[in-house]
XYZ file of C-alpha atoms in Angstrom:
672
model
C 214.326 105.616 -23.877
C 212.505 101.894 -24.371
C 215.158 100.434 -22.650
C 214.804 102.167 -19.607
C 211.173 101.634 -19.786
C 211.865 98.059 -20.296
C 214.476 98.187 -17.096
C 211.641 100.305 -15.057
C 208.910 97.488 -15.924
C 210.850 94.896 -15.005
C 212.258 96.465 -11.240
C 208.373 97.072 -10.876
C 207.858 93.299 -12.100
C 210.276 92.520 -9.195
C 209.080 94.193 -6.637
C 205.176 92.716 -7.240
C 203.839 96.026 -7.565
C 201.600 97.689 -10.304
C 201.627 101.386 -10.390
C 199.307 101.748 -13.212
C 196.293 100.144 -14.637
C 194.629 101.308 -18.019
C 190.842 101.668 -17.823
C 190.017 98.113 -19.382
C 192.112 96.646 -16.961
C 190.849 98.527 -13.951
C 187.455 97.799 -14.735
C 188.183 93.998 -14.416
C 188.452 94.287 -10.982
C 185.236 94.185 -8.363
C 183.909 97.647 -7.110
C 185.483 98.884 -3.953
C 182.414 99.969 -2.709
C 179.019 98.735 -3.574
C 175.523 98.728 -1.446
C 171.735 98.228 -2.108
C 169.608 101.003 -1.199
C 169.402 101.794 1.875
C 165.981 104.035 1.785
C 164.325 100.949 -0.221
C 165.386 98.692 2.252
C 163.988 100.281 5.120
C 160.411 100.185 3.573
C 160.020 96.948 5.182
C 159.667 97.592 9.075
C 161.455 94.246 9.697
C 164.298 95.239 7.261
C 168.193 94.567 8.271
C 170.724 96.190 5.995
C 174.354 95.187 6.895
C 177.526 96.841 5.914
C 180.343 94.263 5.664
C 184.318 94.333 4.860
C 185.177 91.661 2.741
C 188.486 89.685 1.973
C 188.971 88.352 -1.844
C 189.816 85.114 -2.261
C 189.884 82.326 -4.537
C 190.400 78.723 -4.526
C 192.329 78.197 -7.212
C 195.468 80.455 -8.995
C 193.762 83.268 -10.059
C 195.593 85.806 -12.607
C 192.880 88.513 -11.606
C 193.369 87.685 -8.240
C 197.307 88.542 -8.635
C 196.775 91.757 -10.600
C 194.625 93.117 -7.733
C 197.124 92.155 -4.897
C 199.580 93.841 -7.173
C 198.191 96.944 -7.947
C 196.621 97.123 -4.414
C 200.479 96.966 -3.204
C 200.912 100.668 -3.905
C 198.903 101.443 -1.153
C 200.295 105.133 -0.572
C 198.103 106.320 -3.473
C 195.666 103.390 -4.178
C 192.676 101.425 -2.401
C 193.270 98.450 -1.084
C 190.840 96.313 -3.828
C 191.877 92.900 -2.052
C 189.250 94.206 0.787
C 185.893 95.409 -0.388
C 183.064 97.277 1.293
C 179.498 96.111 0.578
C 176.378 97.116 1.655
C 173.510 94.530 1.896
C 169.673 94.486 2.350
C 169.588 90.662 3.953
C 165.454 90.876 3.703
C 165.628 91.745 0.053
C 168.687 91.069 -1.838
C 169.516 87.913 0.061
C 166.092 86.847 1.354
C 166.199 83.801 -0.058
C 169.438 82.949 2.252
C 168.691 84.863 5.118
C 164.969 84.369 7.180
C 165.630 86.570 10.309
C 164.419 90.272 11.287
C 165.450 93.079 12.777
C 164.083 92.137 16.090
C 166.197 88.862 15.921
C 169.637 89.535 14.682
C 172.113 86.576 14.920
C 175.818 87.905 14.078
C 176.552 83.892 12.998
C 173.438 83.670 10.607
C 173.989 87.196 8.908
C 178.028 86.635 8.594
C 176.938 83.347 6.786
C 174.161 84.872 4.657
C 176.270 87.903 3.749
C 178.996 85.462 2.351
C 176.525 82.939 0.163
C 175.279 86.276 -0.809
C 177.987 88.165 -2.511
C 179.904 85.095 -3.491
C 176.743 84.086 -5.753
C 177.823 87.449 -7.494
C 181.534 87.301 -6.990
C 181.842 83.712 -8.675
C 179.810 84.604 -11.363
C 181.336 87.669 -12.382
C 184.897 87.482 -11.606
C 185.680 83.758 -10.615
C 186.374 84.822 -7.350
C 185.285 84.508 -3.308
C 185.110 86.722 -0.340
C 185.283 86.299 3.359
C 183.834 88.362 5.953
C 186.219 90.297 8.051
C 183.757 92.111 9.762
C 180.367 93.368 9.602
C 178.078 95.469 11.582
C 174.000 96.231 11.135
C 172.440 99.105 12.059
C 170.228 100.073 14.387
C 168.564 103.496 13.454
C 169.111 105.652 16.531
C 165.596 106.752 16.593
C 165.102 102.950 17.948
C 167.504 103.771 21.357
C 166.355 104.855 24.451
C 167.115 107.621 25.943
C 169.456 107.277 28.568
C 170.841 109.258 31.991
C 173.278 111.031 30.228
C 171.449 112.027 27.296
C 168.702 113.669 29.932
C 171.706 115.320 32.098
C 173.501 116.628 29.410
C 170.380 117.909 27.931
C 169.665 119.759 31.478
C 173.321 121.320 31.275
C 172.485 122.996 27.900
C 168.865 124.210 28.649
C 170.741 125.735 31.714
C 173.268 127.437 29.713
C 170.884 128.571 27.324
C 168.628 130.054 30.034
C 171.554 131.531 31.633
C 172.406 133.465 28.366
C 168.948 134.596 27.840
C 168.916 135.834 31.340
C 172.026 137.630 31.081
C 171.885 139.345 27.992
C 168.131 140.641 29.054
C 169.903 141.605 32.703
C 173.074 143.181 30.957
C 171.406 146.545 29.844
C 169.940 147.173 33.269
C 172.292 145.677 35.608
C 175.396 145.240 34.054
C 177.325 148.344 35.821
C 176.849 146.572 39.174
C 179.453 144.985 41.133
C 177.680 142.237 43.290
C 178.404 139.126 42.549
C 175.102 137.610 41.141
C 175.089 140.852 38.596
C 178.479 139.853 37.608
C 177.684 136.584 37.041
C 174.686 137.120 35.071
C 176.899 139.385 32.737
C 179.094 136.470 31.985
C 176.393 135.006 29.866
C 175.230 138.453 28.112
C 175.440 137.838 24.709
C 175.487 141.465 23.573
C 178.675 141.934 25.922
C 180.834 138.610 24.387
C 179.946 140.181 20.863
C 181.519 143.147 21.921
C 184.284 141.459 22.965
C 184.705 139.362 20.056
C 184.501 142.310 17.720
C 186.508 144.735 19.467
C 189.308 146.414 17.610
C 192.581 144.606 17.738
C 195.829 145.287 19.610
C 194.059 148.187 21.669
C 196.366 147.873 24.730
C 198.635 150.386 26.254
C 201.788 147.796 25.826
C 202.886 149.357 21.851
C 204.580 145.790 21.633
C 201.322 143.751 21.533
C 200.095 145.579 18.673
C 202.823 143.971 16.814
C 201.185 140.685 17.193
C 197.859 141.542 14.875
C 199.686 139.315 12.502
C 198.644 135.911 13.929
C 195.250 136.319 13.433
C 195.609 136.074 9.528
C 198.076 133.069 10.515
C 195.937 131.418 12.640
C 192.645 131.818 10.669
C 194.545 130.603 7.167
C 195.657 127.805 9.192
C 192.701 126.450 10.532
C 190.903 126.955 7.330
C 193.443 124.567 5.446
C 193.373 122.025 8.688
C 189.359 121.782 8.209
C 189.863 121.173 4.393
C 192.240 119.149 4.366
C 189.999 116.751 7.108
C 187.315 117.083 4.502
C 188.904 114.415 2.675
C 187.384 112.043 4.710
C 184.005 112.813 3.246
C 185.275 112.629 -0.466
C 186.526 108.655 -0.142
C 183.557 107.350 1.742
C 181.271 105.326 -0.368
C 182.435 106.623 -3.878
C 181.750 104.639 -7.436
C 184.699 106.285 -8.708
C 187.755 105.608 -6.288
C 190.441 105.640 -9.168
C 189.379 109.106 -9.754
C 190.350 109.728 -6.222
C 193.787 108.031 -7.036
C 194.354 110.205 -10.002
C 194.072 113.204 -7.659
C 197.419 112.302 -6.169
C 199.262 113.485 -9.156
C 198.172 116.892 -9.166
C 200.484 119.387 -8.314
C 198.049 121.845 -6.689
C 196.321 118.838 -4.359
C 199.440 117.513 -3.340
C 200.015 120.485 -1.159
C 196.683 119.295 0.258
C 197.793 115.744 1.096
C 200.667 116.887 2.364
C 199.144 119.650 4.533
C 199.591 118.068 7.570
C 202.636 119.643 8.426
C 200.645 123.009 8.566
C 200.011 121.856 12.383
C 203.391 123.085 13.012
C 202.124 126.405 12.823
C 199.918 126.305 15.827
C 202.842 124.616 17.657
C 205.374 127.443 16.880
C 202.957 130.190 17.529
C 202.155 128.637 20.698
C 205.688 128.206 22.355
C 205.978 131.416 20.916
C 203.431 133.439 22.894
C 203.917 131.641 25.838
C 207.801 132.948 26.268
C 206.870 136.298 24.549
C 204.161 137.177 26.650
C 205.416 135.738 29.791
C 208.627 138.043 29.597
C 206.245 141.284 29.182
C 204.695 139.943 32.496
C 207.986 139.127 34.265
C 208.964 143.204 33.855
C 206.290 143.827 36.248
C 206.103 140.184 38.393
C 208.597 137.932 39.707
C 208.511 134.587 38.370
C 208.954 131.416 40.564
C 208.824 127.862 40.539
C 205.728 127.929 42.054
C 204.124 129.814 38.732
C 204.293 126.489 37.333
C 201.573 124.791 38.873
C 199.714 128.061 37.979
C 200.275 127.695 34.338
C 198.764 124.473 34.327
C 195.951 125.254 36.260
C 194.648 128.331 34.370
C 195.423 126.444 30.770
C 193.186 123.639 31.981
C 190.421 125.928 32.813
C 190.693 127.829 29.832
C 190.547 124.776 27.622
C 188.170 122.424 29.054
C 184.777 123.991 29.687
C 184.065 124.332 25.817
C 185.847 120.906 25.158
C 183.753 119.427 27.824
C 180.397 120.505 26.309
C 181.276 119.274 22.957
C 182.605 115.719 24.355
C 179.296 116.075 26.254
C 177.606 116.410 22.926
C 179.088 113.904 21.067
C 178.270 111.018 23.805
C 174.576 112.268 23.902
C 172.741 113.878 21.584
C 175.158 114.089 18.159
C 174.059 110.191 18.017
C 170.570 111.092 17.609
C 171.285 113.404 14.420
C 171.608 111.302 11.540
C 170.720 107.531 10.509
C 172.198 105.802 7.489
C 174.219 102.800 6.881
C 177.676 103.790 8.193
C 176.234 105.327 11.089
C 177.505 102.465 13.264
C 181.144 102.768 11.715
C 181.476 106.461 11.893
C 179.318 108.026 14.901
C 178.486 104.567 17.077
C 181.930 103.883 17.400
C 183.376 107.405 18.211
C 180.387 107.714 20.460
C 181.563 104.439 22.293
C 184.913 105.115 22.432
C 183.922 108.768 23.924
C 182.108 106.806 26.752
C 185.014 104.670 27.512
C 187.916 107.196 27.200
C 186.413 110.804 27.688
C 188.959 110.868 30.563
C 191.665 110.760 28.755
C 190.531 114.066 26.622
C 189.815 115.908 29.819
C 193.311 115.266 30.801
C 194.898 115.935 27.323
C 196.205 112.844 27.259
C 194.354 111.369 24.087
C 197.061 111.225 21.769
C 198.741 108.156 23.197
C 195.669 105.962 23.105
C 195.929 104.759 19.548
C 192.804 102.321 19.835
C 190.106 105.346 20.721
C 188.302 107.259 18.380
C 186.889 109.902 20.314
C 187.286 113.183 18.608
C 190.382 111.843 17.000
C 190.975 115.380 15.833
C 191.699 116.865 19.178
C 195.247 115.010 19.698
C 196.336 118.439 18.614
C 195.290 120.153 21.755
C 196.353 117.324 24.064
C 199.832 117.615 22.270
C 199.899 121.390 22.219
C 199.044 121.151 26.151
C 201.946 118.833 27.000
C 204.662 120.653 25.145
C 202.939 123.658 26.809
C 204.120 121.968 29.913
C 207.335 121.745 28.910
C 207.761 125.144 27.824
C 206.198 126.461 30.711
C 208.701 124.385 33.053
C 211.436 125.770 30.909
C 210.519 129.150 31.078
C 210.222 129.005 35.227
C 213.354 127.067 35.523
C 215.694 128.935 32.704
C 215.738 132.327 34.248
C 219.176 133.271 33.434
C 219.820 133.999 29.572
C 222.823 131.352 30.202
C 220.491 128.536 31.144
C 218.528 128.984 28.099
C 221.502 128.967 25.707
C 221.814 125.307 27.406
C 218.582 123.863 27.541
C 216.873 125.129 24.170
C 219.420 123.691 22.148
C 219.258 120.452 23.719
C 215.612 120.510 23.652
C 215.890 121.206 20.151
C 218.663 118.517 19.552
C 216.151 115.988 21.226
C 213.390 117.018 19.131
C 215.356 116.432 15.834
C 216.397 112.986 17.314
C 213.247 111.839 18.738
C 211.535 111.219 15.409
C 213.805 109.951 13.699
C 215.099 107.235 15.915
C 211.144 106.073 16.196
C 211.026 106.139 12.778
C 214.000 103.837 12.036
C 213.194 101.536 15.232
C 209.504 101.157 13.948
C 210.119 101.003 10.382
C 207.999 103.915 9.691
C 207.314 106.404 7.116
C 209.353 109.848 6.453
C 206.022 111.765 7.117
C 202.303 110.957 7.319
C 200.852 109.519 4.313
C 197.109 110.410 3.865
C 196.685 107.390 1.851
C 193.015 106.246 0.731
C 192.893 103.495 3.197
C 194.445 105.830 6.081
C 191.679 108.099 5.410
C 189.115 105.308 4.784
C 189.990 103.808 8.412
C 190.159 107.388 9.925
C 194.037 107.118 10.706
C 193.249 103.886 13.125
C 196.011 101.929 13.760
C 198.191 103.882 11.264
C 201.562 103.773 12.937
C 203.506 106.803 11.456
C 199.994 108.963 12.511
C 200.186 107.349 16.134
C 203.672 107.192 16.688
C 205.605 110.187 15.090
C 202.540 112.661 14.086
C 200.399 113.023 17.061
C 202.668 112.398 19.885
C 203.734 115.349 21.967
C 207.602 114.251 22.220
C 207.873 113.946 18.472
C 206.365 117.370 17.964
C 208.963 118.937 20.401
C 211.506 120.568 17.951
C 208.734 122.978 16.379
C 207.655 123.825 19.975
C 211.255 124.692 20.993
C 211.713 127.068 17.806
C 208.859 128.764 18.999
C 209.918 129.182 22.311
C 213.383 130.381 20.976
C 212.118 133.025 18.924
C 210.028 134.358 21.849
C 212.759 134.778 23.432
C 214.737 136.201 20.401
C 212.019 138.511 19.293
C 211.604 140.170 22.722
C 215.361 140.962 23.711
C 215.676 142.366 20.221
C 212.703 144.406 20.753
C 214.013 145.120 24.046
C 217.324 146.262 22.932
C 215.935 148.065 20.223
C 217.653 146.314 17.218
C 217.103 148.283 13.995
C 215.681 145.621 11.578
C 214.490 148.265 9.037
C 218.263 147.458 7.547
C 216.664 144.261 6.609
C 213.461 145.786 4.248
C 215.966 145.972 1.468
C 215.348 142.092 1.254
C 211.403 142.249 1.552
C 211.126 141.230 -2.233
C 212.437 137.918 -0.964
C 209.536 137.656 1.701
C 207.096 135.957 -1.311
C 210.285 133.546 -1.852
C 209.886 132.264 1.887
C 206.219 131.742 1.050
C 207.443 129.586 -1.753
C 209.747 127.857 -0.124
C 207.492 127.073 3.065
C 205.108 125.722 0.326
C 208.041 123.831 -0.783
C 208.491 122.217 2.436
C 204.776 121.038 2.235
C 205.087 119.980 -1.351
C 208.030 117.930 -0.359
C 206.178 115.120 1.123
C 204.860 114.445 -2.394
C 208.024 112.300 -3.004
C 206.470 109.558 -0.773
C 203.539 109.289 -3.087
C 205.728 108.816 -6.169
C 205.537 105.460 -8.197
C 208.572 104.375 -6.832
C 209.621 101.584 -4.413
C 209.828 102.818 -0.720
C 212.471 105.024 0.043
C 215.599 104.200 2.016
C 215.386 104.045 6.043
C 218.272 106.838 5.900
C 215.578 108.981 3.581
C 212.891 108.447 5.645
C 214.716 109.208 9.248
C 216.335 112.451 7.868
C 212.690 113.449 6.366
C 210.980 112.606 9.576
C 213.637 114.866 11.610
C 213.967 117.455 9.349
C 210.947 118.671 7.859
C 209.091 119.941 10.414
C 211.518 121.449 12.420
C 212.597 122.985 8.962
C 208.687 124.417 8.171
C 208.468 125.835 11.756
C 211.501 127.673 11.578
C 210.125 129.270 8.328
C 207.060 130.165 10.317
C 209.183 131.615 12.903
C 211.022 133.921 10.063
C 207.731 134.717 9.040
C 206.867 136.341 12.980
C 210.190 137.988 12.841
C 208.718 139.872 9.692
C 205.530 140.482 10.397
C 206.192 141.913 14.105
C 209.307 144.026 12.951
C 207.622 145.213 9.597
C 210.418 143.863 7.363
C 207.357 143.651 4.490
C 204.370 145.649 3.809
C 202.213 143.218 1.287
C 202.475 140.262 3.087
C 202.196 141.808 6.486
C 199.087 143.981 5.242
C 197.503 140.804 4.079
C 197.733 138.967 7.201
C 197.180 141.904 9.641
C 193.842 142.423 7.696
C 190.935 143.348 10.505
C 188.858 140.945 8.648
C 190.916 138.161 10.234
C 189.950 139.355 13.806
C 186.601 137.482 14.533
C 187.311 134.267 12.545
C 190.394 134.206 14.323
C 188.622 134.352 17.965
C 186.170 131.394 17.387
C 189.086 129.037 15.712
C 189.239 127.232 18.899
C 185.233 126.127 18.359
C 185.605 125.727 14.880
C 188.403 123.198 15.511
C 186.165 121.404 17.772
C 183.197 121.040 16.500
C 184.017 120.889 12.257
C 184.800 117.164 12.614
C 181.368 116.363 13.869
C 179.704 117.623 10.880
C 182.379 115.658 8.265
C 181.460 112.189 10.544
C 177.886 112.920 10.118
C 177.969 113.572 6.389
C 179.482 110.723 6.046
C 177.199 108.458 8.166
C 174.332 109.914 6.488
C 175.313 108.513 2.952
C 172.735 106.620 1.981
C 173.661 105.416 -1.324
C 176.872 105.576 -3.887
C 177.925 109.041 -4.892
C 180.157 109.807 -8.008
C 182.913 111.836 -6.771
C 184.150 114.928 -9.372
C 186.281 117.888 -8.424
C 183.788 120.686 -8.547
C 181.925 118.596 -5.724
C 184.743 117.763 -3.784
C 185.405 121.630 -3.917
C 181.895 122.323 -2.711
C 182.156 119.901 0.080
C 185.506 121.436 1.312
C 184.311 125.296 1.533
C 180.847 123.806 2.806
C 182.258 122.573 5.644
C 184.512 125.457 6.642
C 181.936 127.434 6.511
C 179.349 125.596 7.999
C 182.163 124.891 10.940
C 182.832 128.748 11.374
C 179.083 129.660 11.204
C 178.549 126.935 13.959
C 181.515 128.487 15.776
C 180.064 132.053 15.898
C 176.797 131.180 18.207
C 179.047 128.272 20.081
C 181.634 131.117 21.018
C 178.718 133.445 22.062
C 176.856 131.068 24.384
C 179.365 128.495 25.250
C 182.885 129.073 25.284
C 182.875 133.108 26.176
C 180.453 132.953 28.760
C 182.028 129.776 30.716
C 185.337 131.259 30.591
C 183.830 134.445 31.950
C 182.418 132.145 34.692
C 185.680 130.188 35.553
C 187.678 133.915 35.356
C 184.625 135.436 37.959
C 184.879 132.508 40.227
C 188.801 132.556 40.442
C 189.071 136.240 40.680
C 186.135 136.690 43.630
C 184.349 139.869 44.416
C 186.149 143.134 43.630
C 187.748 144.831 46.924
C 186.230 148.080 47.295
C 188.037 151.273 48.885
C 186.081 153.904 50.318
C 187.375 157.414 48.658
C 190.021 155.418 46.682
C 189.381 155.871 42.609
C 192.357 153.708 42.364
C 190.387 150.567 42.088
C 188.209 152.206 39.312
C 190.912 153.238 37.463
C 192.180 149.646 37.493
C 188.875 148.165 36.693
C 189.032 150.129 33.524
C 192.382 149.030 32.536
C 191.903 145.152 33.112
C 188.771 146.143 30.586
C 191.213 147.313 28.129
C 193.719 144.854 28.751
C 191.100 142.361 28.462
C 190.254 143.455 24.730
C 194.045 143.505 23.841
C 194.685 140.038 24.965
C 191.673 138.452 23.055
C 194.307 139.324 19.944
C 196.140 136.606 20.653
C 194.273 134.576 22.988
C 196.420 131.857 23.010
C 199.014 131.291 26.135
C 198.649 132.937 29.775
C 200.919 134.793 31.793
C 201.476 133.996 35.328
C 203.055 135.878 38.147
C 204.079 134.858 41.615
C 201.382 135.917 43.790
C 198.213 133.699 44.778
C 195.642 132.595 42.182
C 193.210 135.115 42.757
C 195.843 138.034 42.561
C 197.246 136.674 39.092
C 193.543 137.059 37.845
C 192.907 140.533 38.688
C 195.324 141.038 35.593
C 192.785 139.781 32.991
C 195.162 139.055 30.401
C 196.172 136.196 32.649
C 193.596 134.009 32.165
C 192.583 135.169 28.704
C 196.005 134.075 27.146
C 195.578 130.499 28.743
C 193.454 129.789 25.260
C 195.002 127.157 22.639
C-alpha cells in the first residue's frame, strides 16, 4: 500500500498539483477574502471603500508561492489562492497612502494606494507582494440621481397596479359583461386570476389531458432544485473559511447538487413532449400547414415576453437602488450596465449566444428552450407523415449527440459543466464549457428531440389503445429508475475527483451522452405516469399541492436570481460558512422566490397574458337567438382551466390568428 501511495504522490508532483493540504500548511496561505468593515468606513462622509482583485507575485523564488500555485492548480474543487479579494477602506486603513475623497476619485491613485497598502501587510506576514488586477470603488445607489428609465418604469408599474385595483373592484359588478372595456378590466381582476390559479387540475373534456397531472410535480421539484443550485452563489462570496466550501465537494450528498445542472434537461424534455403531444391533440380537429409555423413563434413570444420584460425593466431601473454594499458594483452594477446594453438580446431570446453579458444570466434556459421550440415546431409542421418523422427525428438525435462532442473536442472543454468555486465566484462569465456546450441551443438538441419523439410515441400508444397494464409487473423497478436518474446526475462527480484531467475521449463521450441519457430517463418517467404503470411515485408527482407552485414556476424562475444577487451585494463583512447556515440560506431563497412569484403572477404575469389574449381575440361575435356562442364561451372557460395544467406549449390550427385564439388553450399552452 505504501508503494502505491508513494507512486501516487510522484504522479501528483509530476503534474505540479497539490490536491490536499493539512490545516497547518493551509493556514500558511494568505486569506482568500479579507475586508475592512464597510459600515465603519462609511461613518466618514468622504469615505472611499474599494474592492480589488489582487495577483500574488514574488521578486525572488518563494516556496510558499509555489505551494499556493500548485494547490490552486486543482481548480475544479479549489479556489484560486493566487488571486485574492480585498475590501479596503482607503480613507481609514490606508489614509497615510491616499489623500483623495469620494468626490475626487482617481483610478490611478487608487490602484497605487491599494498596492502599497496591501503590500505592507503581505510582505511583512508572507514575504510576498501583490499586483492589482482590477478594482472598483462603489458609489452608494442613493447618491445616484433618478433617470428617465427609472421614471418610465415607475409609471408602467403604477399603471399595472392601478389596473389591478380597478379590475378587482369592477369584476364582481361587471364581470359578466361582454363589451371590450369590461373584458379588459376583468383581465386585471386579482380575484379572477386567483380562481384560475387554484382551479382543479385537468378539468377538461379530453381524458388524455388528465394524465398530464404529473408534470406539475416534476416541474415544481425541478425548479426547486434549480433555485437551490443557484443559491450556491451566495455561499461562496466573501467567506472566511473557503476551505470548508472546498470540503463540501467530497460530500456524496452534495455532489448531486454540484452536478445538478443536468436537471435542466427535465424542462427541455417536457417542453418537446408537450409541443408535439398537445399539437397532435389539436390536429384531430384542425388542419396544420406550413403557415402555422409563424403562428407558433408569435404566440410563444407573446406569452413569455410581458412578465419577462417587466422583470428586465425592474432590473435595469429600480432594483439597483434596493441595496448598498461593497460588492454592489460587481454583482448588481455590472448586471444593470449589461442589461442596458443587451436588453434586446433577452427579448429576442438569443442572449445565450452573448457570452460577455451578465444580464439575467439564468434566463439562458428560456432562450435555449425557445430556440429549440422553433426547431420542434418546424419539424412538427413539415413532418406530417410517419415516414418523414422516422427520418428527421433520428437525424436530429444523432446531430444532438455529435455536436456537443465535436465542440468539446475542438475547444478542449470539460465533459460536463464543472461548478468550481472560481466559476461560481465569477458567475460563470467567460467559462468556456458553460458558454459553448451548456447553454447553447444547438448543444441541447438531443434532449429536446427525445421529448419530441416521446410526444409522438405516447400519443399514438394512446390512440391505438396499447395495453400498458402488462408492464405493471415491473412497477417495483420504478424506484430503481429514480436511482438510475440520480446516478446519471451523480456521474458528473468523476470530474471533481483528485486526479489529473480525464482524457479527451472520456470528456467527449460524457459531453455527448450524459444529458441525452438523463433526458431518456425523464421520458420513461412520463410514460410511467401517463399510463399509470406505477402508483407510489405517480401519486407523489400528481399530488394536488404541486399545482399552484407549478403554475407560478415561470415567475419564480424569473425573480429568484435577483434575490441571490442582492443578498451577495448587501454583504458588508466577512461571514463564516456552516452547513446549517447554507441550508437556511438555500431554503430561504426557495421560499422567498415562490412567495414573490405568487403576487407577481396575480398582478403581472396572468393579467398581461389575459390582455394579450384579449387583443388578439377581439370582441366576441354575437348571434341573435343562437345559444351556440354561449355554449362555446362556457366550453372555452373550461378549456382554459384545463390548459393551465400544462401551461407550457401552444397549439396552433390553420386558421387566422384571431380564430386560433378562439380556443383559449392555444394561447395558454404557449408558456415555457
